[in-house]
Short mmCIF file of C-alpha atoms in Angstrom, two decimals:
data_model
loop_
_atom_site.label_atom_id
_atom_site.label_comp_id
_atom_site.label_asym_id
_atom_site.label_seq_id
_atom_site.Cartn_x
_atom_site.Cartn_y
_atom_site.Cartn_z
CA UNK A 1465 -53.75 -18.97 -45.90
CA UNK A 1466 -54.17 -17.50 -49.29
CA UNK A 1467 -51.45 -17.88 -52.28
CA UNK A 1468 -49.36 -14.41 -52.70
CA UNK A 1469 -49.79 -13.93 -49.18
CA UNK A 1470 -46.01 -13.02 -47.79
CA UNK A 1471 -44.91 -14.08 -44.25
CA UNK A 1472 -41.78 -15.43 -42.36
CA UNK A 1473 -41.08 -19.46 -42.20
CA UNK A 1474 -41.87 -19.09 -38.57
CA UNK A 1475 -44.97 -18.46 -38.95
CA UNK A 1476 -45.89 -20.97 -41.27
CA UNK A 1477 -44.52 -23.24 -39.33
CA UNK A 1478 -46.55 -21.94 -36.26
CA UNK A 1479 -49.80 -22.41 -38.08
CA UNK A 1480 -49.03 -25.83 -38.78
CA UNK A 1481 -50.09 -28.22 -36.16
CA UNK A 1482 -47.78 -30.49 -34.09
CA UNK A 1483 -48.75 -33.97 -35.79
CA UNK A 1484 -46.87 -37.24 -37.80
CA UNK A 1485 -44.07 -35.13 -39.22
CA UNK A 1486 -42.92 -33.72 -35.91
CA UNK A 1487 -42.84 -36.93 -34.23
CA UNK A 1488 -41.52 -39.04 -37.18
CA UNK A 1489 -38.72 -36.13 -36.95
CA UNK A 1490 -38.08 -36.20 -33.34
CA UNK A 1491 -37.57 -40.19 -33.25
CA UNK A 1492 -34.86 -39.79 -35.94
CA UNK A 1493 -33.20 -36.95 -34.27
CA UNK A 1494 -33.53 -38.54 -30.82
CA UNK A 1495 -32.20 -41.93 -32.20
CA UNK A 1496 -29.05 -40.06 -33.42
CA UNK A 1497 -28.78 -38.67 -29.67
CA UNK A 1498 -29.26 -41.36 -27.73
CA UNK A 1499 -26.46 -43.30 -29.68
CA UNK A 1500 -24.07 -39.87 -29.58
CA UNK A 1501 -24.83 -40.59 -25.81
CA UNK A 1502 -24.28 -43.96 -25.64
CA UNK A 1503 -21.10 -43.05 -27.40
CA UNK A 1504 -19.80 -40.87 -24.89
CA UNK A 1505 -20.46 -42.45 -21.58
CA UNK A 1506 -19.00 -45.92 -22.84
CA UNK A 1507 -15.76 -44.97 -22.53
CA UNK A 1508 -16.49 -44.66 -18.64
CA UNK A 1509 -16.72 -48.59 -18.46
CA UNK A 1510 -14.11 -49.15 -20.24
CA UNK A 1511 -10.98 -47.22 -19.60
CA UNK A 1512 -10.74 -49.21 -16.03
CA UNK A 1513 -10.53 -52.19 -18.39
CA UNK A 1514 -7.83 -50.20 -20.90
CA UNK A 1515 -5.84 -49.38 -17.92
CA UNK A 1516 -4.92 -52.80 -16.76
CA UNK A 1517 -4.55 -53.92 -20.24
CA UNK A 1518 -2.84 -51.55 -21.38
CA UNK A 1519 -0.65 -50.47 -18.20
CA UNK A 1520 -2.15 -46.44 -18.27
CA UNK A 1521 -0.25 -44.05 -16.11
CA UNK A 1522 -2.74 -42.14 -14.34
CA UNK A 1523 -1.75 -39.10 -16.98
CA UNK A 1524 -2.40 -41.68 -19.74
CA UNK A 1525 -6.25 -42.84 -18.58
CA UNK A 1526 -7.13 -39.52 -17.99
CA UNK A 1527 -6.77 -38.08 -21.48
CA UNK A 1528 -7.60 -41.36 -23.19
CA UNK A 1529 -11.30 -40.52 -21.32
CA UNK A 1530 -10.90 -37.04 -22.03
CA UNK A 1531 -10.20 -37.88 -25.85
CA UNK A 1532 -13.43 -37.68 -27.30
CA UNK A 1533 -13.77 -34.44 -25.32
CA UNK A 1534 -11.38 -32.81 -26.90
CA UNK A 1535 -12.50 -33.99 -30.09
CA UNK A 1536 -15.87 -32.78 -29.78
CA UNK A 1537 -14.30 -29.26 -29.67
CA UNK A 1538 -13.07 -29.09 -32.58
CA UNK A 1539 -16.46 -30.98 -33.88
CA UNK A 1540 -18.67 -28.54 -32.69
CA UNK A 1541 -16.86 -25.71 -33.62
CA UNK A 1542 -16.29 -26.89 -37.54
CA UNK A 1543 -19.31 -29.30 -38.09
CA UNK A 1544 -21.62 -25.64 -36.76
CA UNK A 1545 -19.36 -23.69 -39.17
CA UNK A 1546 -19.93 -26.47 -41.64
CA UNK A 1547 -24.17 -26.87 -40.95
CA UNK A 1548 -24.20 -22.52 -41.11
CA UNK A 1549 -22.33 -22.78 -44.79
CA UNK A 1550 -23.67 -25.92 -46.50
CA UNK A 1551 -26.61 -26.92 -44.91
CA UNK A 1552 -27.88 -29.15 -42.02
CA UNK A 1553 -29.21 -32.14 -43.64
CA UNK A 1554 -26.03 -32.34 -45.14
CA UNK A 1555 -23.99 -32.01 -42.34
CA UNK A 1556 -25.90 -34.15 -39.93
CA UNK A 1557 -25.58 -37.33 -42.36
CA UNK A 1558 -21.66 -36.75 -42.12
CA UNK A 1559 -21.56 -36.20 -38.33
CA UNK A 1560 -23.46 -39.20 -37.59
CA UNK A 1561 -21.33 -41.36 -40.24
CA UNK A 1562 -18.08 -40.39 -38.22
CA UNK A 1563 -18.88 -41.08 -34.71
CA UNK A 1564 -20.43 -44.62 -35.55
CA UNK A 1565 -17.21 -45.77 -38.10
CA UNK A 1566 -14.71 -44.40 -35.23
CA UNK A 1567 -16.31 -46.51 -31.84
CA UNK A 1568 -16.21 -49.29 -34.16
CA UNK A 1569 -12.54 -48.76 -35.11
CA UNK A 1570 -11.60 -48.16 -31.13
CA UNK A 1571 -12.01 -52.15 -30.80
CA UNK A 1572 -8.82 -52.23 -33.33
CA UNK A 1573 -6.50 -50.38 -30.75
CA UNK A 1574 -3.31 -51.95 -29.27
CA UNK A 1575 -2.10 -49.16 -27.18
CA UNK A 1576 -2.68 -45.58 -25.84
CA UNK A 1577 -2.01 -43.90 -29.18
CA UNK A 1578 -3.84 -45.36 -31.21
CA UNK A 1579 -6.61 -45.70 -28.69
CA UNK A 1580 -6.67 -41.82 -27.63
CA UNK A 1581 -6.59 -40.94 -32.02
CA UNK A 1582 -9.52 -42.86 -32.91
CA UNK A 1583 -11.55 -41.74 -29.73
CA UNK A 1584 -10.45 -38.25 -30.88
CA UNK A 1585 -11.89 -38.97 -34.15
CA UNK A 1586 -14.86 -40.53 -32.63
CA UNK A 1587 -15.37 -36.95 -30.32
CA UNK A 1588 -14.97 -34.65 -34.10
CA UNK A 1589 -17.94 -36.45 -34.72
CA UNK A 1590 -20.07 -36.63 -31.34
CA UNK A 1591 -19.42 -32.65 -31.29
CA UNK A 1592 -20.53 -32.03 -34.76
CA UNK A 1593 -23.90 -34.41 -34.51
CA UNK A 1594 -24.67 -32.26 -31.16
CA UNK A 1595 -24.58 -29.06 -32.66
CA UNK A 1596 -26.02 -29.41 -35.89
CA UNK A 1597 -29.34 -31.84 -34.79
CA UNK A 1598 -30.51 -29.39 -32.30
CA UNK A 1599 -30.21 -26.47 -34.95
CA UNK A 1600 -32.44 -29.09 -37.47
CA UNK A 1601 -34.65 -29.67 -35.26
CA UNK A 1602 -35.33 -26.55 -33.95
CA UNK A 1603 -36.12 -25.12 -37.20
CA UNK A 1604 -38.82 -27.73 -37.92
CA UNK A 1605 -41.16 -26.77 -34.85
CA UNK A 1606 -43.60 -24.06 -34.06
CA UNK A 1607 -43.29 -21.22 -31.24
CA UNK A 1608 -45.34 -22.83 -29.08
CA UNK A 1609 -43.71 -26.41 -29.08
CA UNK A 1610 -40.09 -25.72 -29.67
CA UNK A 1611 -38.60 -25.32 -26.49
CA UNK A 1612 -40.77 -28.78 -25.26
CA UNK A 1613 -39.26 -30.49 -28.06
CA UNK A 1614 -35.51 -29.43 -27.87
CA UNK A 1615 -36.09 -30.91 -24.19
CA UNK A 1616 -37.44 -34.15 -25.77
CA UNK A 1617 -34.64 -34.75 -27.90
CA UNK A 1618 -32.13 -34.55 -24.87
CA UNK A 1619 -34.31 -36.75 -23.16
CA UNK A 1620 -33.15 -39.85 -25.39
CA UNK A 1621 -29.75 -38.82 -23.89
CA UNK A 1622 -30.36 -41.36 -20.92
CA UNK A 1623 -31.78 -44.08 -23.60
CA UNK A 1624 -27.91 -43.96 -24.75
CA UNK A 1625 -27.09 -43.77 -21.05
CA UNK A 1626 -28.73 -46.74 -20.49
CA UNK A 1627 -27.67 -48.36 -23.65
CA UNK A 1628 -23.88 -48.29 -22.74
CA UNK A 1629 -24.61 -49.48 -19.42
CA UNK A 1630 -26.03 -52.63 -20.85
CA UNK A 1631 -23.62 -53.27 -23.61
CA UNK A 1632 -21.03 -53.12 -20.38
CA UNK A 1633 -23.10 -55.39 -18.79
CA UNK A 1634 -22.97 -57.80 -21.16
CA UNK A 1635 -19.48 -57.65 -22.54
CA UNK A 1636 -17.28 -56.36 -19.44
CA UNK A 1637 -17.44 -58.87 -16.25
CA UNK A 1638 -15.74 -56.95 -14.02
CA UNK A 1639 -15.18 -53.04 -12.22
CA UNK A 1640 -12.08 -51.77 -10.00
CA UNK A 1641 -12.24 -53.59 -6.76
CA UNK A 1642 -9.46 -53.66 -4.49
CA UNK A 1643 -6.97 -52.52 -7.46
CA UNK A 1644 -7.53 -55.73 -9.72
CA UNK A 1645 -9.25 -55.82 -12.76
CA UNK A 1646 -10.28 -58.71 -14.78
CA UNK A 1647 -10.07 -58.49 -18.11
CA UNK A 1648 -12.87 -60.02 -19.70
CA UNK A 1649 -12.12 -62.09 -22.83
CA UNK A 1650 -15.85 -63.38 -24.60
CA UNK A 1651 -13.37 -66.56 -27.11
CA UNK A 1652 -10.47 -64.98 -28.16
CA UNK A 1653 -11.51 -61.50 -28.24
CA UNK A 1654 -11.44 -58.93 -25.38
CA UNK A 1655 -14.70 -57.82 -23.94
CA UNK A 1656 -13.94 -54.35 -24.28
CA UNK A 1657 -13.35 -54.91 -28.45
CA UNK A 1658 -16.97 -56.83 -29.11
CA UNK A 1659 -17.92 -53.81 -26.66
CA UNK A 1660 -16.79 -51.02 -29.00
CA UNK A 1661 -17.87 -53.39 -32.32
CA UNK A 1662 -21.11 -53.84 -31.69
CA UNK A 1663 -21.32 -49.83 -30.70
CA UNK A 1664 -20.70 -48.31 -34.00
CA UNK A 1665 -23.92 -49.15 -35.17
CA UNK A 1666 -25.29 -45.84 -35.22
CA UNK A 1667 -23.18 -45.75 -38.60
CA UNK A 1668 -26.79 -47.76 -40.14
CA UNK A 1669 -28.53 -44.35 -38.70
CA UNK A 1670 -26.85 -42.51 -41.81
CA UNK A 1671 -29.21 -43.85 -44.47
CA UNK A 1672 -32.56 -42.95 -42.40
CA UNK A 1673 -31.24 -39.47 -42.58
CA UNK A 1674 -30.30 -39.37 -46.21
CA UNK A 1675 -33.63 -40.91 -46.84
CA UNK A 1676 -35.82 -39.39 -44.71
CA UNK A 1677 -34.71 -35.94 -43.92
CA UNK A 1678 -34.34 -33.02 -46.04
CA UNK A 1679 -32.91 -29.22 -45.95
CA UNK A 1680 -34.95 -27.07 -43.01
CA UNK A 1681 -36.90 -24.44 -44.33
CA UNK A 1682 -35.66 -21.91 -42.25
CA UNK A 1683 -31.97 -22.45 -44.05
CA UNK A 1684 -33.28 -22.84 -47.82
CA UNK A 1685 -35.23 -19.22 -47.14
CA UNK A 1686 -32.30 -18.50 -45.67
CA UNK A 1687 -29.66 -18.83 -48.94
CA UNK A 1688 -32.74 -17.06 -50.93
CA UNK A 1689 -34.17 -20.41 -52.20
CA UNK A 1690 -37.72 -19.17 -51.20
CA UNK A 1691 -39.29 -21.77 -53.90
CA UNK A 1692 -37.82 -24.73 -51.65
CA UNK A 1693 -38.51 -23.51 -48.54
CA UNK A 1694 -42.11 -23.74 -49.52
CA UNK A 1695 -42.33 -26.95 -51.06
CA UNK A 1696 -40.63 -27.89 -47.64
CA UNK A 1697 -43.54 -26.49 -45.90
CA UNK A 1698 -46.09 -28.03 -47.90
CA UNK A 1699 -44.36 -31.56 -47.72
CA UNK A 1700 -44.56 -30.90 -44.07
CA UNK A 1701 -48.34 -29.83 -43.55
CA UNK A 1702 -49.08 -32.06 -45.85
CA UNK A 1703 -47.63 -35.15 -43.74
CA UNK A 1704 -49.50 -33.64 -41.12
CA UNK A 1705 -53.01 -34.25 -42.98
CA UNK A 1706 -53.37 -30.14 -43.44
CA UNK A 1707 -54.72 -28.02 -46.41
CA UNK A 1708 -51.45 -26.05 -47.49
CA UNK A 1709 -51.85 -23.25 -50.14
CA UNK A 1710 -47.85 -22.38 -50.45
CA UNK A 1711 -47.38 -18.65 -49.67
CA UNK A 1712 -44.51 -16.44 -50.24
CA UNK A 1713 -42.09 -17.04 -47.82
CA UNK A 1714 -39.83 -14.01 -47.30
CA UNK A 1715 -36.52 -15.29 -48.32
CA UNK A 1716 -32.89 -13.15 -47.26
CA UNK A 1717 -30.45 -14.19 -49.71
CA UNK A 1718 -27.02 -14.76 -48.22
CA UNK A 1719 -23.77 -15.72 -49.60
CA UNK A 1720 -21.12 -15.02 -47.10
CA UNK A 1721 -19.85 -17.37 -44.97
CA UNK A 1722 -20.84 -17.92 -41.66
CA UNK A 1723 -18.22 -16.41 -39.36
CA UNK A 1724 -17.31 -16.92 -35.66
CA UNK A 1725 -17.04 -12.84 -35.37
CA UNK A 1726 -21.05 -13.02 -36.27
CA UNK A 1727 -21.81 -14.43 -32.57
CA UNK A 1728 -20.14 -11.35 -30.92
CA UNK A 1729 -22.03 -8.33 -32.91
CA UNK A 1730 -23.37 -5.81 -30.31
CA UNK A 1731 -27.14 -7.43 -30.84
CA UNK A 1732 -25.86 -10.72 -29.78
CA UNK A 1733 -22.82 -10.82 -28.00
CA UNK A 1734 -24.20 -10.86 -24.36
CA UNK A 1735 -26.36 -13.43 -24.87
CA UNK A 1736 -23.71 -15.34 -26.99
CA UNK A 1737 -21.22 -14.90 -23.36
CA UNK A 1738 -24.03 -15.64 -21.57
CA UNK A 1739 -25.02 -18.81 -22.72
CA UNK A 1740 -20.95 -20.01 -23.47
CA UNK A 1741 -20.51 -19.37 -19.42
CA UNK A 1742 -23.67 -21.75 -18.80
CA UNK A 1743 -21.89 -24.40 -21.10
CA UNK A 1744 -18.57 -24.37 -19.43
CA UNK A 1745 -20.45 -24.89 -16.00
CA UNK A 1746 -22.87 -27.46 -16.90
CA UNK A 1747 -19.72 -29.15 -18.81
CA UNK A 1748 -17.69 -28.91 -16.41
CA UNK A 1749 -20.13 -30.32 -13.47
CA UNK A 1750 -21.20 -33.17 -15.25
CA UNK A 1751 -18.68 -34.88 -16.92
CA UNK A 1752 -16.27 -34.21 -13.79
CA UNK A 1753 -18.69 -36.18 -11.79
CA UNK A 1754 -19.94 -38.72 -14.12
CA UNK A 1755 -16.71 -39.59 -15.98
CA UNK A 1756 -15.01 -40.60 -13.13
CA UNK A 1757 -18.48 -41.95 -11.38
CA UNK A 1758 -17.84 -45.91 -11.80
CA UNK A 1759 -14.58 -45.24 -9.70
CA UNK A 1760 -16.74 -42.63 -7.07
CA UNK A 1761 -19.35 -45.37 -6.34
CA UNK A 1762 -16.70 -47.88 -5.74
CA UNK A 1763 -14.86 -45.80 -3.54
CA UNK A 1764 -18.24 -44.99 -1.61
CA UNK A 1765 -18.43 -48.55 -0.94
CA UNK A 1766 -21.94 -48.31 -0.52
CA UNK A 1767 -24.07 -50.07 -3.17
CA UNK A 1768 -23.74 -54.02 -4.39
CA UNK A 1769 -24.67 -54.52 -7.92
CA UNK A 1770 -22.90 -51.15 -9.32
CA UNK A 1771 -24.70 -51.76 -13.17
CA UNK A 1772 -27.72 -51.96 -11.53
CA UNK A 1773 -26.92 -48.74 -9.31
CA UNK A 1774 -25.91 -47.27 -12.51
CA UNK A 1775 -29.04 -47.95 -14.26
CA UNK A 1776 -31.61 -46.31 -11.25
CA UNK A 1777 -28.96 -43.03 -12.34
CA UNK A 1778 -29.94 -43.24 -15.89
CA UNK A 1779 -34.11 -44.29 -14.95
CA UNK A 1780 -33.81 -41.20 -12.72
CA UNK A 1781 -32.96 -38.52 -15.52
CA UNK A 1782 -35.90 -39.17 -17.61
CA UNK A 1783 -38.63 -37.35 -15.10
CA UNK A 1784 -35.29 -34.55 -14.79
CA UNK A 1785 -35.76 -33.99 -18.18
CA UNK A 1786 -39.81 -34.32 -18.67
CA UNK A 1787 -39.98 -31.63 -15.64
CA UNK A 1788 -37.44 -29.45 -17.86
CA UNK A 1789 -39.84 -30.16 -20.83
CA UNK A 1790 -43.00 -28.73 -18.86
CA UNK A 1791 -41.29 -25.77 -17.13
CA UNK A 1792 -39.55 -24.16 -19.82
CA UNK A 1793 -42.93 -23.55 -21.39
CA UNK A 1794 -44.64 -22.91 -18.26
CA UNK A 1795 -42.12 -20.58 -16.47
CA UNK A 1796 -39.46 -20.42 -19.46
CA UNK A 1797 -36.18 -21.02 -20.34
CA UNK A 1798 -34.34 -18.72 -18.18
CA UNK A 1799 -35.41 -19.80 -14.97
CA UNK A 1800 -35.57 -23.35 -15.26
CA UNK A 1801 -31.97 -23.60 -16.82
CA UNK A 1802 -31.23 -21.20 -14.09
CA UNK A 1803 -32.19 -22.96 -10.90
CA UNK A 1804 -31.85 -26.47 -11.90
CA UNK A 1805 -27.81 -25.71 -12.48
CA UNK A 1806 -27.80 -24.36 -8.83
CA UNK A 1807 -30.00 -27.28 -7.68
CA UNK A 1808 -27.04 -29.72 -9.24
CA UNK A 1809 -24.93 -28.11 -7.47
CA UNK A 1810 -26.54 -28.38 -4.01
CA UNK A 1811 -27.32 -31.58 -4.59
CA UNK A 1812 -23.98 -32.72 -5.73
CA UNK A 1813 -22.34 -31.14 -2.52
CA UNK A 1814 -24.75 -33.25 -0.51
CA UNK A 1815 -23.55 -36.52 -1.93
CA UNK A 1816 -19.90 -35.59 -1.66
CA UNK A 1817 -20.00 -34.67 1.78
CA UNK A 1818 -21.51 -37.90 2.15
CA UNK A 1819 -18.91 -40.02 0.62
CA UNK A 1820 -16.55 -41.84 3.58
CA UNK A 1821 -13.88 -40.31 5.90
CA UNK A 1822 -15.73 -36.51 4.95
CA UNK A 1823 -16.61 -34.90 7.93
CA UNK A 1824 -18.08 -31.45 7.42
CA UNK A 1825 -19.33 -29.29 10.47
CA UNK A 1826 -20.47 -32.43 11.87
CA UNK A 1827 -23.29 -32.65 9.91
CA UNK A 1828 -22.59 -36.30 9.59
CA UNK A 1829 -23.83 -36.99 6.21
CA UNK A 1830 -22.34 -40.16 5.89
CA UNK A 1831 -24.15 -43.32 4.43
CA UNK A 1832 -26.24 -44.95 2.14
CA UNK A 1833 -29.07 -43.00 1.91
CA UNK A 1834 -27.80 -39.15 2.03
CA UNK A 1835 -24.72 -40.68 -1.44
CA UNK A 1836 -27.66 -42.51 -2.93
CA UNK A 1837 -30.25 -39.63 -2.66
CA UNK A 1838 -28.21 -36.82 -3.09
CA UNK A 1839 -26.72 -38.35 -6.10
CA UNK A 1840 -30.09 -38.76 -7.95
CA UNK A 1841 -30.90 -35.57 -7.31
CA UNK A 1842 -27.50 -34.41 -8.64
CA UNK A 1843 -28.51 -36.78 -11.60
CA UNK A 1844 -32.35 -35.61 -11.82
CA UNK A 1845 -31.02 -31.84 -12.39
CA UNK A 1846 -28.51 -31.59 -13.74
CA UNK A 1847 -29.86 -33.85 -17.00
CA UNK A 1848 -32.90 -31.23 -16.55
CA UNK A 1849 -30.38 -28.73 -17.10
CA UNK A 1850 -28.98 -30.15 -20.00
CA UNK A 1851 -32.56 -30.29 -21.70
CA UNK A 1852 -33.38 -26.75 -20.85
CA UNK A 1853 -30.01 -25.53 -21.93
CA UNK A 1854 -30.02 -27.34 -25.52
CA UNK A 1855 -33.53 -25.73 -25.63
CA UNK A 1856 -32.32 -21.80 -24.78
CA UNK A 1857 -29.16 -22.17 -27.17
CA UNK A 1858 -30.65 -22.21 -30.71
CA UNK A 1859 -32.88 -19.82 -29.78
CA UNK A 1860 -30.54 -17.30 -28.93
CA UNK A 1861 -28.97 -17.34 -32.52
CA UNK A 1862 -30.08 -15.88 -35.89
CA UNK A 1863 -30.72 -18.51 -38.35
CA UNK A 1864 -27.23 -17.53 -40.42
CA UNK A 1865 -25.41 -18.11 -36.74
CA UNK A 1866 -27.56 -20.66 -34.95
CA UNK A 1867 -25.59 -24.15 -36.02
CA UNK A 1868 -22.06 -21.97 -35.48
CA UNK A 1869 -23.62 -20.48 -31.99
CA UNK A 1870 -24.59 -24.03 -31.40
CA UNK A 1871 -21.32 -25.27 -31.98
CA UNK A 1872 -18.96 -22.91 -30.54
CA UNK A 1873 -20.72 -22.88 -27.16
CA UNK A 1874 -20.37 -26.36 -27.08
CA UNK A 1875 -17.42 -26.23 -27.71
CA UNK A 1876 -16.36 -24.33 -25.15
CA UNK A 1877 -18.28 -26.95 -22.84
CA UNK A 1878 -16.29 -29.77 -24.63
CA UNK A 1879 -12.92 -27.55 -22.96
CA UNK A 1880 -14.84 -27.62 -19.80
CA UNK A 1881 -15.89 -31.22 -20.01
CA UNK A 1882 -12.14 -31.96 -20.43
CA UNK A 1883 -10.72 -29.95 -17.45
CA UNK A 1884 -13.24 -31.40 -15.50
CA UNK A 1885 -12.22 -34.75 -15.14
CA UNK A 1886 -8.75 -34.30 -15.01
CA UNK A 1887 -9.16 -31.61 -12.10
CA UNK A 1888 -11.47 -34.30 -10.10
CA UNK A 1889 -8.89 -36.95 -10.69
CA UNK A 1890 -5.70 -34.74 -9.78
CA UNK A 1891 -7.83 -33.21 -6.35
CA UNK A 1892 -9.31 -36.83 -5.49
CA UNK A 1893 -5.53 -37.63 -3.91
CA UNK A 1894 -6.38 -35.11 -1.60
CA UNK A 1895 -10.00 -36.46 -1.08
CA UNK A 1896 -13.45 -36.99 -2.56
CA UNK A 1897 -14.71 -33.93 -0.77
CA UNK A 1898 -11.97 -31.80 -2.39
CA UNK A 1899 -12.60 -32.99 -6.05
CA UNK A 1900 -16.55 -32.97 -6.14
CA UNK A 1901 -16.96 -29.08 -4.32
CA UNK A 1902 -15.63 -27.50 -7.51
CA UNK A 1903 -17.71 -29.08 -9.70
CA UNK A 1904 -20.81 -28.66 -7.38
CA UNK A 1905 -19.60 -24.69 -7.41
CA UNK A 1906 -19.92 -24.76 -11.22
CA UNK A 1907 -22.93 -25.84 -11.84
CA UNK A 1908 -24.20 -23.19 -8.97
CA UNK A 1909 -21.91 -20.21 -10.56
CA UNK A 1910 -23.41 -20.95 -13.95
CA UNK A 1911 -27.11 -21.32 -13.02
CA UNK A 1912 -26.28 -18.09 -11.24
CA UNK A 1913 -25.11 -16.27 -14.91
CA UNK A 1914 -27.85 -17.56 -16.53
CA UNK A 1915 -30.66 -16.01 -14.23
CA UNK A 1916 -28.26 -12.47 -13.63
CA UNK A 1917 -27.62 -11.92 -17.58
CA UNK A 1918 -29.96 -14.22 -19.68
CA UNK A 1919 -32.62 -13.41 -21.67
CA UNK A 1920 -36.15 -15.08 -21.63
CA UNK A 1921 -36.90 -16.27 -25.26
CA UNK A 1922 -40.18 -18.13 -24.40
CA UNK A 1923 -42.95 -17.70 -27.19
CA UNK A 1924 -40.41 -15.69 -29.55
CA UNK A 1925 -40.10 -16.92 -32.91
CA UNK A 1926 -36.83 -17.83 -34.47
CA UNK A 1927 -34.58 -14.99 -36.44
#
């Protein structure tokens, strides 16, 4: 490209080639979200712990594992805000800084209050890191590549998945059986203390990122420093073994600060509805069901080992989200989010008509094999989902908006992910079949917005 020559960041970005940069970047971003999931799905191990030790009500253990929930609310909705005002890099190192010192903190709780405030704390955090890594990310890839990427990065969601299953493992020696837990105790200290300790170190994470990552190009044009967003570009073709003759990068100068009412002007607002709805549902689906999961395979009282049951669940989302990765280039983003949400919901009706005493038509569902199959499938798409979804949202956003559209449809998910549980746990007195349909109904209704009012965004550049 020749010097003077004036074009848009994205496409200097698309005529840089995918190459050391890109996936130096992804294993830093993916690192941070496979401990934000590891983060999140811990708690699922050890509230049944937490309950006996601390004597929960039923009211209690539900919103002590819908704490971090609730906190990521909040974080996604400020920490976007926050990313949209004064920068990604900035706000990613912060994110990541809070959710690791909070999980380690959790291990110094004595009692429901303090226990639900620093998972709170912890979720501000988780929120934040989610909405402002996929908006630095996705403004660090070409055209062509982004929407494989985005699916990538959600993809290191089951290494976290994995992760906490293992750290249970080795720290908690028992699950609900019959009504009596044993609380672990590894010398003096509870299992469920070294369990938290030894997760906070994602904290370390922090100084890779203030090291290694700077300001996205797309942002610095963004605020009208065109002269950095160029040297950005050049540091990046240059990692990438390319000839880079800096052009000049159109640059829109913006002061004002990023506003909520932004996501809901008449070019965006549908899409910005749209893609909220698909949130809620795929919230709402997932953690109801996998929350409460350790409890629903006991119940089922059909595997042995239930770690090892839990870790086929995780092994199973990795080809969910590589199959994402391939179709929302090949077919795009629209349909794939779109089909595997009503997929997850097919697919989690056929495991809970399967669980015991559910009779349904006489289908006669009942069993290992229809739980255990129909609840990797659930697993396989609906993690598919995820990745397509976290690839659509950015890309639905102007740069000025895109961590704040990032944020606030996550957090309306968070609300979702929240109500979910709780709903599943209040309708499981009347039975398993009762809880799990309205979850397997979300995910349907929202795959069913996404392909009646989305739009495809497959090989556009971003704004």
């Amino acid at each position: 490209m020749s010097k003077g020559e004036t074009v848009t960041v994205a496409e200097v970005l698309d005529r840089i080639p995918i190459g050391a940069f890109h996936r130096r970047l992804l294993a830093i971003c993916g690192s941070a979200w496979a401990l934000d999931g590891m983060e999140v799905i811990i708690i699922s191990f050890t509230l049944p712990v937490l309950i006996e030790a601390w004597t929960l009500s039923g009211l209690s253990a539900g919103l002590l594992g819908s704490a971090s929930l609730m906190g990521m609310v909040l974080g996604n909705w400020g920490w976007g805000w926050y990313a949209d005002r004064y920068g990604r890099q900035v706000a990613f190192q912060w994110t990541v800084l809070l959710y690791g010192v909070f999980t380690g903190l959790t291990a110094l709780a004595v009692g429901f209050y303090s226990g639900f405030a620093l998972r709170f704390l912890t979720g501000m955090g988780l929120g934040g890191a989610l909405a402002v890594d996929t908006s630095y990310l996705s403004e660090h890839l070409p055209t062509d590549r982004r929407g494989r990427y985005l699916v990538y990065l959600d993809a290191f969601w089951p290494v976290g998945y994995v992760l906490a299953v293992v750290l249970a493992w080795v720290f908690l020696a028992a699950l609900p059986s019959g009504g009596m837990i044993a609380v672990p105790v590894v010398g003096a200290v509870a299992g469920w203390r070294l369990l938290f300790a030894a997760a906070a170190f994602p904290a370390l994470l922090v100084f890779v990122i203030r090291s290694q990552l700077r300001e996205t190009p797309y942002y610095l044009a963004r605020t009208g420093d065109v002269e950095g967003a160029n040297e950005r570009l050049a540091a990046i073709a240059e990692e990438n073994g390319e000839e880079h003759a800096p052009p000049d990068v159109e640059g829109v100068e913006s002061t004002a600060a990023a506003s909520v009412s932004r996501l809901f002007a008449p070019d965006i607002r549908r899409q910005t509805l749209m893609i909220a709805a698909a949130w809620f549902a795929i919230n709402f689906g997932y953690y109801g069901v996998f929350i409460w999961l350790p409890q629903t395979v006991g119940a089922a009282g059909v595997v042995g080992n239930v770690y090892g049951y839990f870790l086929l669940v995780g092994l199973v989302q990795f080809p969910g989200y590589f199959s994402a990765a391939y179709l929302v280039e090949k077919i795009g983003r629209k349909p794939t989010l779109g089909s595997y949400l009503v997929l997850s919901g097919v697919f989690t009706f056929v495991f809970a008509t399967a669980m015991p005493g559910v009779s349904l038509f006489g289908l006669g569902l009942s069993g290992f094999w229809p739980f255990f199959g129909g609840l990797l499938a659930a697993s396989f798409f609906s993690l598919g989902a995820w990745g397509a979804i976290y690839a659509y949202t950015p890309e639905l956003f102007p740069t000025e908006a895109r961590a704040t559209g990032n944020g606030f449809a996550g957090g309306v998910g968070k609300i979702a992910a929240v109500i979910g549980p709780i709903l599943a746990d209040a309708l499981v007195e009347v039975g398993y079949l009762a809880a799990l349909v309205p979850l397997a109904i979300a995910f349907a209704a929202g795959g069913v917005v996404v392909l009646a009012f989305g739009r495809e965004t497959r090989g556009e550049p971003l704004r």
